[in-house]
XYZ file of C-alpha atoms in Angstrom:
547
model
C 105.862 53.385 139.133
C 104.911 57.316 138.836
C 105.397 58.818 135.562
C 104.680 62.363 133.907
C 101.476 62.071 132.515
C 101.014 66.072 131.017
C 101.255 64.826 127.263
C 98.709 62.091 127.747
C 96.116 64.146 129.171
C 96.496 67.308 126.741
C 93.434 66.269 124.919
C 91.253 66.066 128.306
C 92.197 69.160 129.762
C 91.692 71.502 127.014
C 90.280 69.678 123.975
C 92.908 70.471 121.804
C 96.061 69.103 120.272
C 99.589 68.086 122.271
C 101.420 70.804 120.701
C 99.237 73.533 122.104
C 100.081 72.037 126.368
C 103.721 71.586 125.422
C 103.314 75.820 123.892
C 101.728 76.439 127.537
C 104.340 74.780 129.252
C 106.779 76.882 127.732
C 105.157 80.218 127.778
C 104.147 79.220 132.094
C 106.456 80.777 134.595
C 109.724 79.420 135.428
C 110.128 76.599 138.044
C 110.620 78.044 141.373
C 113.513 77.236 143.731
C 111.121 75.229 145.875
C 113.647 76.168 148.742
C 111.492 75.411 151.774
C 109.981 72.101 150.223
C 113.659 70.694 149.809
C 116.553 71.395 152.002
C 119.655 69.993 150.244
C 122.160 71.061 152.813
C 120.401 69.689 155.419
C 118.722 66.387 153.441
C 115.340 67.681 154.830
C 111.697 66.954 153.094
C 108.963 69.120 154.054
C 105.485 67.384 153.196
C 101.845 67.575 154.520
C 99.817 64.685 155.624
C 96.138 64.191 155.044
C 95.674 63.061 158.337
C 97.416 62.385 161.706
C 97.637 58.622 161.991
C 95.141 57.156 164.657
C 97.288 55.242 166.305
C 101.009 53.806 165.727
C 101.109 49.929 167.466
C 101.266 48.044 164.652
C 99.277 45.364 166.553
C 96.650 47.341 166.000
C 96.647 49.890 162.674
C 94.216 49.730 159.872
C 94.734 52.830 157.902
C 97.065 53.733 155.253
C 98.422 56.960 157.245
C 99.843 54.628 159.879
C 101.262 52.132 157.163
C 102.912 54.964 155.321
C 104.934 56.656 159.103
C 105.451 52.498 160.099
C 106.615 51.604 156.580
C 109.672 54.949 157.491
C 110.073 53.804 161.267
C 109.829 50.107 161.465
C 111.175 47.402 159.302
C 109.805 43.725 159.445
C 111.171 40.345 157.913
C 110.800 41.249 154.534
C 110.183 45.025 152.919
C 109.512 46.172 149.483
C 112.737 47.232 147.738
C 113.101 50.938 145.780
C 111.318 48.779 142.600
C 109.115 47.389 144.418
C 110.191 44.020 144.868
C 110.315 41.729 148.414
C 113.959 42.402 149.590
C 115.590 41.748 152.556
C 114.585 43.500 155.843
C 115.907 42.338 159.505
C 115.706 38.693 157.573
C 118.901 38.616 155.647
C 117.759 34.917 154.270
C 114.657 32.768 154.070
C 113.308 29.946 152.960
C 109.578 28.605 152.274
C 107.602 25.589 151.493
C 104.045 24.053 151.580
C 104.292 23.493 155.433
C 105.854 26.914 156.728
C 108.961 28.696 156.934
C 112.144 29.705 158.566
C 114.091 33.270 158.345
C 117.275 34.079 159.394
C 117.576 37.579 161.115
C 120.944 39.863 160.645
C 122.916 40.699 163.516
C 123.484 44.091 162.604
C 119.591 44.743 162.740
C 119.427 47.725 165.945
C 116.343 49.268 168.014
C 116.525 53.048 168.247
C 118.569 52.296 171.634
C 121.223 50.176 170.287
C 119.613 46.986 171.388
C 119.413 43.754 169.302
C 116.555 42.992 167.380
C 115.855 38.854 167.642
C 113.702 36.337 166.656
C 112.026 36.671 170.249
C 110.676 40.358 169.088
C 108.642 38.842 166.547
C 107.325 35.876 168.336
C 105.666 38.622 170.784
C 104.480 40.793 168.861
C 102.697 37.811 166.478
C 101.667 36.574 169.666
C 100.618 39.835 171.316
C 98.068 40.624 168.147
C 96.397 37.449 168.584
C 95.832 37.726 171.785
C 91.501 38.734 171.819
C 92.280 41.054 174.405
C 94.368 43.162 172.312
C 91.124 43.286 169.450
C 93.479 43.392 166.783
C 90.993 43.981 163.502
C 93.834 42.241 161.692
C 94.174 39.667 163.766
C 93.024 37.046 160.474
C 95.924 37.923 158.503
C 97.956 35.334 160.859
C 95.019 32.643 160.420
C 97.397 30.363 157.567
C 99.998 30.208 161.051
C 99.157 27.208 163.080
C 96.537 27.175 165.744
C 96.114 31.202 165.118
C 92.946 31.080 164.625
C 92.536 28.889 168.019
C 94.562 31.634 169.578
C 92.346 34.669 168.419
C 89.380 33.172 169.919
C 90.654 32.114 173.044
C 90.808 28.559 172.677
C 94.714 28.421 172.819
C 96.926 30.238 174.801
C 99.350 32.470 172.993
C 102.282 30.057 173.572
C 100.555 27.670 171.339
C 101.007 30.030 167.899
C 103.069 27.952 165.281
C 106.127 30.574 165.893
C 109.066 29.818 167.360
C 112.367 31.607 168.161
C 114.942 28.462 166.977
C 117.884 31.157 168.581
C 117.895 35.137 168.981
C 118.375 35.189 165.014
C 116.485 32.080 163.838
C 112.347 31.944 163.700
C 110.768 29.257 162.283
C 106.846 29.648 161.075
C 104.853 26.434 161.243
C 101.942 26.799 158.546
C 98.004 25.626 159.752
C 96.704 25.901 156.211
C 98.706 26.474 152.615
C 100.147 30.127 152.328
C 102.069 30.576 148.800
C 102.030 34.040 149.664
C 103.697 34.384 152.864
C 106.785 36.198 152.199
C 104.736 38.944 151.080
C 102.253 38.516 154.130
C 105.390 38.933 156.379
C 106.593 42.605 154.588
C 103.174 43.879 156.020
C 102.861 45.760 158.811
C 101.071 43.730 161.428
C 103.950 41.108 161.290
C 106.289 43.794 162.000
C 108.455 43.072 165.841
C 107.624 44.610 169.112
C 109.629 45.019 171.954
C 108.044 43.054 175.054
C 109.749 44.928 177.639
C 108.788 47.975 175.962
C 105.334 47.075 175.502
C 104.431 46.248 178.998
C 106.388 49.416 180.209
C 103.696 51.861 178.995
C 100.402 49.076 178.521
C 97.305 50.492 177.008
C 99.592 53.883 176.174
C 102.048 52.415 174.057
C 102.402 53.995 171.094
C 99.980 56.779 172.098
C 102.722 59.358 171.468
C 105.888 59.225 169.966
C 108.262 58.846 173.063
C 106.041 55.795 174.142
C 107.362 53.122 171.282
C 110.794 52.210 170.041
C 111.492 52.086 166.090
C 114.110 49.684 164.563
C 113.286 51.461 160.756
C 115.487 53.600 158.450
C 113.869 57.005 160.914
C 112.734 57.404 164.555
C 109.393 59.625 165.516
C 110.911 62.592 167.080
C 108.162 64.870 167.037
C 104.359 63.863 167.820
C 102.312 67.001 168.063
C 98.701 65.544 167.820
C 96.898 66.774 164.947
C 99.402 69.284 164.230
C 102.955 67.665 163.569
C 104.803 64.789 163.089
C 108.724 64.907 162.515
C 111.189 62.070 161.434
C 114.663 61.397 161.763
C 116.832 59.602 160.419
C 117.859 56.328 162.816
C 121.806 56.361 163.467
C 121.123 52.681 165.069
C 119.402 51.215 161.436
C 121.531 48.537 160.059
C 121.846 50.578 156.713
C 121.459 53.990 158.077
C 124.711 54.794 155.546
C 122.257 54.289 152.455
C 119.510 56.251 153.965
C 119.797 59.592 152.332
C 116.623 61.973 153.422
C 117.966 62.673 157.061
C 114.357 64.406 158.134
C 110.798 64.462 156.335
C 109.186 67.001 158.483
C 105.311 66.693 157.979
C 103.910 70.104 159.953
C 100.570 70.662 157.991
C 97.637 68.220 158.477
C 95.013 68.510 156.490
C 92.744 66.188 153.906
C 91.694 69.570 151.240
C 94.244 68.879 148.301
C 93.547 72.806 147.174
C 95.431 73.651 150.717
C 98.473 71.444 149.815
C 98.149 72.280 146.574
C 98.804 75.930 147.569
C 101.012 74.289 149.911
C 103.030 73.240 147.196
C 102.423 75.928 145.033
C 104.032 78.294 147.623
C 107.382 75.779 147.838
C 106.208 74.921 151.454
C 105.952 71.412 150.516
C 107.694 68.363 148.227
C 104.247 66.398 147.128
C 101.057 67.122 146.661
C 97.615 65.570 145.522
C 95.466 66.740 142.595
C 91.917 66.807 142.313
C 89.735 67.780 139.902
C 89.895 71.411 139.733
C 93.672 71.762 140.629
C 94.839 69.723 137.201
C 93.870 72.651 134.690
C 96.022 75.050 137.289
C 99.160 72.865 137.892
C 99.278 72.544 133.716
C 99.172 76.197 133.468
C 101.797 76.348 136.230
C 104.397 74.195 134.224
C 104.201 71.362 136.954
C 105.330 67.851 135.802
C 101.817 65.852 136.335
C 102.804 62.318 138.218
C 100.376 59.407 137.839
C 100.288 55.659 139.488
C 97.089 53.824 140.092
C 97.405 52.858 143.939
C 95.300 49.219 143.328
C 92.669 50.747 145.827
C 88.747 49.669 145.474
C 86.438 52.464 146.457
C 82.886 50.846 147.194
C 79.292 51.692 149.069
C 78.991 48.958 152.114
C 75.859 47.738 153.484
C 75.066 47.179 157.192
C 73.757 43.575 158.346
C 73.108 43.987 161.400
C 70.233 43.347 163.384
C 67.283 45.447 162.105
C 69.297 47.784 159.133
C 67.397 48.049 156.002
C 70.059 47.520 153.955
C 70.441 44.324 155.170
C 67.796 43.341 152.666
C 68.940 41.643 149.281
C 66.269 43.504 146.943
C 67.035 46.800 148.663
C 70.777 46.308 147.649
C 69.401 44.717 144.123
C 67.799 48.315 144.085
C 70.608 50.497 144.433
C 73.411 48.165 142.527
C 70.675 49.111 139.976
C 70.569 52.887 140.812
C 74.240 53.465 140.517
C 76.180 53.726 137.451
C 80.188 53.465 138.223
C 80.859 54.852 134.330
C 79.253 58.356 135.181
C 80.320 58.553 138.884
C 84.136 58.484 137.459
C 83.605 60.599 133.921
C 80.693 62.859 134.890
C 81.034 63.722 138.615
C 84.900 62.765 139.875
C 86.055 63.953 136.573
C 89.834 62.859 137.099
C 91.898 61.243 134.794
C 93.291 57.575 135.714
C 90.606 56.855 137.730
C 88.386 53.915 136.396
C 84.896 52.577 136.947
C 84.785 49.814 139.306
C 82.151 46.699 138.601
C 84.706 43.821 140.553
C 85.828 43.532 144.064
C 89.149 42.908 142.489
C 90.491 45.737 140.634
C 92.495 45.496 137.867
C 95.802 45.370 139.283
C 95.465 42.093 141.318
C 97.181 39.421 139.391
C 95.932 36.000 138.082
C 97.383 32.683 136.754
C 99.634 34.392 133.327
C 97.752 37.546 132.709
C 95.813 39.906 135.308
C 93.067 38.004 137.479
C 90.134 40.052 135.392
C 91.418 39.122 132.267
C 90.785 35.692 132.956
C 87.847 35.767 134.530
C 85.741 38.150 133.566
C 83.051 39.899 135.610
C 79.877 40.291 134.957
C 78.541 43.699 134.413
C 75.119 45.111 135.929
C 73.826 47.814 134.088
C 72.520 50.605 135.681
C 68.220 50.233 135.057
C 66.092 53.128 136.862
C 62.567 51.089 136.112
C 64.620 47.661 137.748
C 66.015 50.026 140.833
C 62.469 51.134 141.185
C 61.009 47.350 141.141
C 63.147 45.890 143.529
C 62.890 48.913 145.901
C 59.283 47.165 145.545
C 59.949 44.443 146.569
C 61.827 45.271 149.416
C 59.485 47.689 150.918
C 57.172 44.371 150.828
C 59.410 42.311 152.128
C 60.119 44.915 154.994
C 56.175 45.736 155.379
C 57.323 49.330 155.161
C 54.961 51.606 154.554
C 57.105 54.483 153.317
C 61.664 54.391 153.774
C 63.014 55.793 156.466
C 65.766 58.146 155.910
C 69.066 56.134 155.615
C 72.847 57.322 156.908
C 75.361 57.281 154.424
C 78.918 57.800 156.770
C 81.348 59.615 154.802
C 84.958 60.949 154.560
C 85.419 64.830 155.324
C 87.791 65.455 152.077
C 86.113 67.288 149.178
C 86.128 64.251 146.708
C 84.289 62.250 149.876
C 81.614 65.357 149.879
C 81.034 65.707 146.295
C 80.302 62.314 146.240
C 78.126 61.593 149.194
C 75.820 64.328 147.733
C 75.644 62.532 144.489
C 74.530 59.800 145.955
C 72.520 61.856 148.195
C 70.501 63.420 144.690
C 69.933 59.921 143.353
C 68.468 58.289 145.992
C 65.790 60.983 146.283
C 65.138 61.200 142.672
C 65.430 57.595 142.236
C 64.362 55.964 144.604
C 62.218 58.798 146.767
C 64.693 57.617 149.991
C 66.252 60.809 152.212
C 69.820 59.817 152.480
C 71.517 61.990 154.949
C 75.267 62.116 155.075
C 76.876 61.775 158.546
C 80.754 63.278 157.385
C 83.245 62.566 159.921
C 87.168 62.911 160.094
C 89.338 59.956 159.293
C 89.490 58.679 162.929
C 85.826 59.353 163.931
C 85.093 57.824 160.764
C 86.613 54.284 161.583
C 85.487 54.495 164.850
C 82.082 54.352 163.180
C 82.699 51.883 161.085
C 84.365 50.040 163.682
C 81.101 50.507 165.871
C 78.630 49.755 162.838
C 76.627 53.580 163.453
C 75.799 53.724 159.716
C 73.393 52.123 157.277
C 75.516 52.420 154.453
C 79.138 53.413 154.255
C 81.315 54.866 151.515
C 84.485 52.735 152.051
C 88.144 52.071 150.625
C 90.740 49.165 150.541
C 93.799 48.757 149.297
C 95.820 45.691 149.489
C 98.124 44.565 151.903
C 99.863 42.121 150.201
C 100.452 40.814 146.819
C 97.985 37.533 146.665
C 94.307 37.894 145.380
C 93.330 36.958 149.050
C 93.413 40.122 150.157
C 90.263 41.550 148.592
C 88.769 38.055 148.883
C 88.883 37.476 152.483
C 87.685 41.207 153.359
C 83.966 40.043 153.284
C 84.578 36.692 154.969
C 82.504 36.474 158.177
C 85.484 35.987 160.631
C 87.105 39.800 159.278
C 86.793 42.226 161.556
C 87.242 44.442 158.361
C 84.261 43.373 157.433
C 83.024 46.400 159.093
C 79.008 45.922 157.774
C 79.137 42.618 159.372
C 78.170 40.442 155.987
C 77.728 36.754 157.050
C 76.763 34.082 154.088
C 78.255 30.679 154.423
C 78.515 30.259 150.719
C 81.120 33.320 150.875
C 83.282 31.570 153.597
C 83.110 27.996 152.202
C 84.706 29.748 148.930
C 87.167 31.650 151.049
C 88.244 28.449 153.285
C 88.565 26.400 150.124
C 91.356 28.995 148.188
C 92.779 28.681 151.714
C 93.028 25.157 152.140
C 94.700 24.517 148.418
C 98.677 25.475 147.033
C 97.268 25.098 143.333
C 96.704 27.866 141.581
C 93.704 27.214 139.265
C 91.882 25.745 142.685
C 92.427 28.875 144.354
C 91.843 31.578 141.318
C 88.444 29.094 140.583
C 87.647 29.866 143.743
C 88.030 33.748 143.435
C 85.998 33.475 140.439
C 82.974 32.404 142.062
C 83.251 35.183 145.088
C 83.539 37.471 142.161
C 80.627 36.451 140.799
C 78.625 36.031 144.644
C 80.148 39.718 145.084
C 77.609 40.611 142.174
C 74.837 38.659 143.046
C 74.391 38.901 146.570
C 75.975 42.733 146.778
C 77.164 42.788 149.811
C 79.226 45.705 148.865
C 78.761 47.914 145.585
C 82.288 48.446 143.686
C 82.196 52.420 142.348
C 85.457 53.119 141.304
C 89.629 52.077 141.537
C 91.586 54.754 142.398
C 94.444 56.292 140.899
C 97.076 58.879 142.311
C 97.438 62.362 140.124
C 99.866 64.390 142.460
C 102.606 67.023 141.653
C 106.342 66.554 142.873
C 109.058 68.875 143.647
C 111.372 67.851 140.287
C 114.892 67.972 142.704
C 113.598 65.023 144.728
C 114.210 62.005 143.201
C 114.000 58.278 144.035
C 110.520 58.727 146.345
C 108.455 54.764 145.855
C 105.334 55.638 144.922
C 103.842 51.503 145.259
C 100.568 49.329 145.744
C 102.325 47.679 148.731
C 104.694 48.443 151.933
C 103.862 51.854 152.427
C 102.738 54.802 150.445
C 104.582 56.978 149.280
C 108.314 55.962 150.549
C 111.416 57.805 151.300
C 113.827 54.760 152.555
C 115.420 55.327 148.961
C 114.510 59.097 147.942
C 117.675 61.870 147.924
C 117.210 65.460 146.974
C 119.535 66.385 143.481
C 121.693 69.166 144.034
């Protein structure tokens, strides 16, 4: 959970002792009233969002905008309670074991229009993102369900999922493969219910805009103003609407530049804001309680395989895993405290047998070797029969951090390696598009994880992922995958991680740079706001505003 980190970063700041921040803190202007940020009277959050979210069917969202607005307007099985813990959603009581299991739905759960929520709303929607014509890129994370797998590729009709509705308040899961971690599987946002009739009614539109879906969550979208403005409400029909106390979060700024919601906040237009690196020294100065969590994120370079990309070559990737040093990325050019140099894809965070996965099993470090980069570059322009590199297309974010660096990378490839790299920055949504569409040669890319099982880094790179958006294929990858998949013992499975760990290294399909870790400022009269790894980030189901 988020906690005040000023003290602990005193030294980095300024270089000098604790007792000279805490004498700033006291000689900085008073706290303002921050009375447009928080409405008390009318339990009303004003906040900005990075981004508009690309698209709201939760058959079919990747991004962490759209998990964030679902996680506030939708409410599956299971959902992450105000610690962070799997709590009861619309599933008042469950039970699991090796071959699947069955939940029992409350009768109080409500759609937005006062109609029951049953076990047939989930069977659908399960159903309806397996279905290959709705090209759900998450469509994998219902492979452990029996015959999913079948379904997704068209070899089964839907009706043949492992899901049945036992009774309107019953559904029983049938397991294809061992899944320890389903509960937490079933808090995430792809196994969240859909409304068939609903559905059909507006096709290929629904959930375009926000009078084209129906919400069954703690709020209802009442306000869609693309690109603009999104407003929430709180839900009157919501089975616990009485504990709900944050009766709007009105988000009317857009925009990814943390200096403008910075000023945002600075101005008491908003409730939360992001720091980067040159808006820590000012919201110090400015008396602002510095928040901190690390969001279990991997930030990491992906190569394109496909047909005819350069980087598909292993001594080309050899090259720059050998170019890039993670250590000065995150001290010399990001420059922001609690962010840490990445060298696993399994950041620190993701949990092993009794201690944290990386403790036990250790990853092996590459350090960074100009002369080696410069000798497998070599080799690869042999293995190529290249006469001289073509430029190369790194795709990038359009946020400062995402600019600053892209153009480091940009300045090592040339003096490294002698290779133009030209950045191609695009907005959030253009930018998965191209990803989506493989248009890049290599891409600066993010995950965080969707549930709380090691599998979900591990599978990411697995042939069959449509996340897997440079299209890395190798057979020894997937046979490691499919075997932590097939077992329910725990030293099989985390074996198993080990060696995709170390094939992660080796073979580079991907190069890890850095784990990210939230610095952000918060108004200090809203309390109770989840900042979390998992369902959602950051949450308001169990915020209230102090008087």
């Amino acid at each position: 959970m988020a906690k005040s980190l000023a003290s602990r970063f005193a030294r980095v700041l300024s270089g000098q002792s604790r007792w000279l921040v805490t004498f700033l803190f006291c000689l900085s202007a008073s706290v303002p009233v921050y009375a447009q940020a928080v409405d008390a009277e009318n339990a009303k959050v004003t906040l900005a969002l990075a981004t508009e979210p690309p698209t709201l069917n939760s058959a079919v969202a990747t991004d962490t905008i759209a998990s964030f607005v679902l996680a506030h307007i939708m409410e599956g099985l299971l959902v992450y309670g105000a610690d962070g813990e799997l709590a009861p959603g619309v599933a008042e009581r469950w039970e699991l074991d090796a071959n699947g299991a069955s939940f029992w739905l409350r009768e109080s759960a409500r759609w937005s229009d006062g109609k029951p929520v049953t076990a047939h709303d989930f069977v659908f929607a399960w159903q309806h993102a397996l279905k290959p014509s709705t090209a759900s890129q998450y469509a994998f994370i219902f492979y452990p369900i029996k015959n999913a797998e079948a379904v997704n590729s068209g070899k089964l009709p839907a009706a043949e999922l492992g899901v049945v509705a036992v009774s309107d308040y019953e559904l029983r899961v049938e397991f294809g493969q061992p899944c320890p971690y389903f509960l937490s599987l079933a808090a995430f946002m792809t196994f969240l219910p859909m409304r068939e009739d609903v559905v059909e009614h507006w096709g290929g539109r629904y959930a375009a805009d926000g009078d084209k879906l129906i919400f069954n969550g703690a709020y209802v979208l009442d306000k869609w103003v693309h690109g603009a403005h999104l407003r929430l409400r709180k839900n009157s029909h919501y089975w616990q609407a009485d504990t709900v106390k944050i009766s709007e979060i009105d988000m009317p700024y857009i925009t990814a530049d943390p200096s403008a919601q910075f000023n945002l906040f600075r101005d008491q237009q908003i409730a939360i804001a992001p720091l980067d690196t040159g808006l820590l020294n000012e919201a110090v100065e400015r008396g602002f309680d510095i928040e901190y969590f690390h969001t279990g994120s991997l930030f990491f370079l992906e190569f394109n395989f496909r047909e005819g990309r350069i980087t598909g070559n292993h001594s080309f990737r050899k090259a720059v895993q050998r170019l890039i040093d993670p250590d000065l990325l995150v001290n010399k050019i990001i420059g922001l405290p609690g962010i840490k140099p990445a060298y696993s894809l399994f950041p620190v965070t993701v949990k092993g047998n009794d201690k944290s996965f990386r403790e036990e099993y250790p990853v092996m470090r590459i350090d960074p070797d100009i002369a080696a980069a410069r000798a497998h570059l070599q080799e690869a322009k042999i293995e190529l029969g290249l006469s001289e590199w073509p430029p190369l297309v790194l795709l990038a974010g359009d946020s400062p951090r995402a600019l600053q660096e892209a153009e480091y990378y940009q300045y090592l490839f040339k003096k490294g390696l002698g290779i133009e790299l030209r950045i191609d920055q695009q907005v959030f949504k253009q930018r998965l598009e191209k990803m989506r569409r493989g248009d890049f040669d290599i891409v600066a890319a993010a995950w965080g994880p969707d549930y709380d099982d090691i599998m979900t880094f591990a599978d990411l790179f697995a042939s069959w992922n449509d996340n897997n958006r440079g299209r890395y294929d190798n057979p020894l990858y997937d046979r490691w995958i499919r075997l932590a998949q097939g077992s329910n013992d725990a030293r099989t499975r985390f074996n198993a991680m080990a060696q995709i760990q170390r094939l992660v290294v080796e073979d580079v399909p991907i190069l890890p740079t850095y784990e990210n870790g939230a610095l952000y400022v918060q108004n200090p009269r809203l309390k109770g706001v989840r900042r979390s790894i998992f369902g959602g980030d950051p949450l308001f189901r169990y915020a209230w505003i102090e008087e």
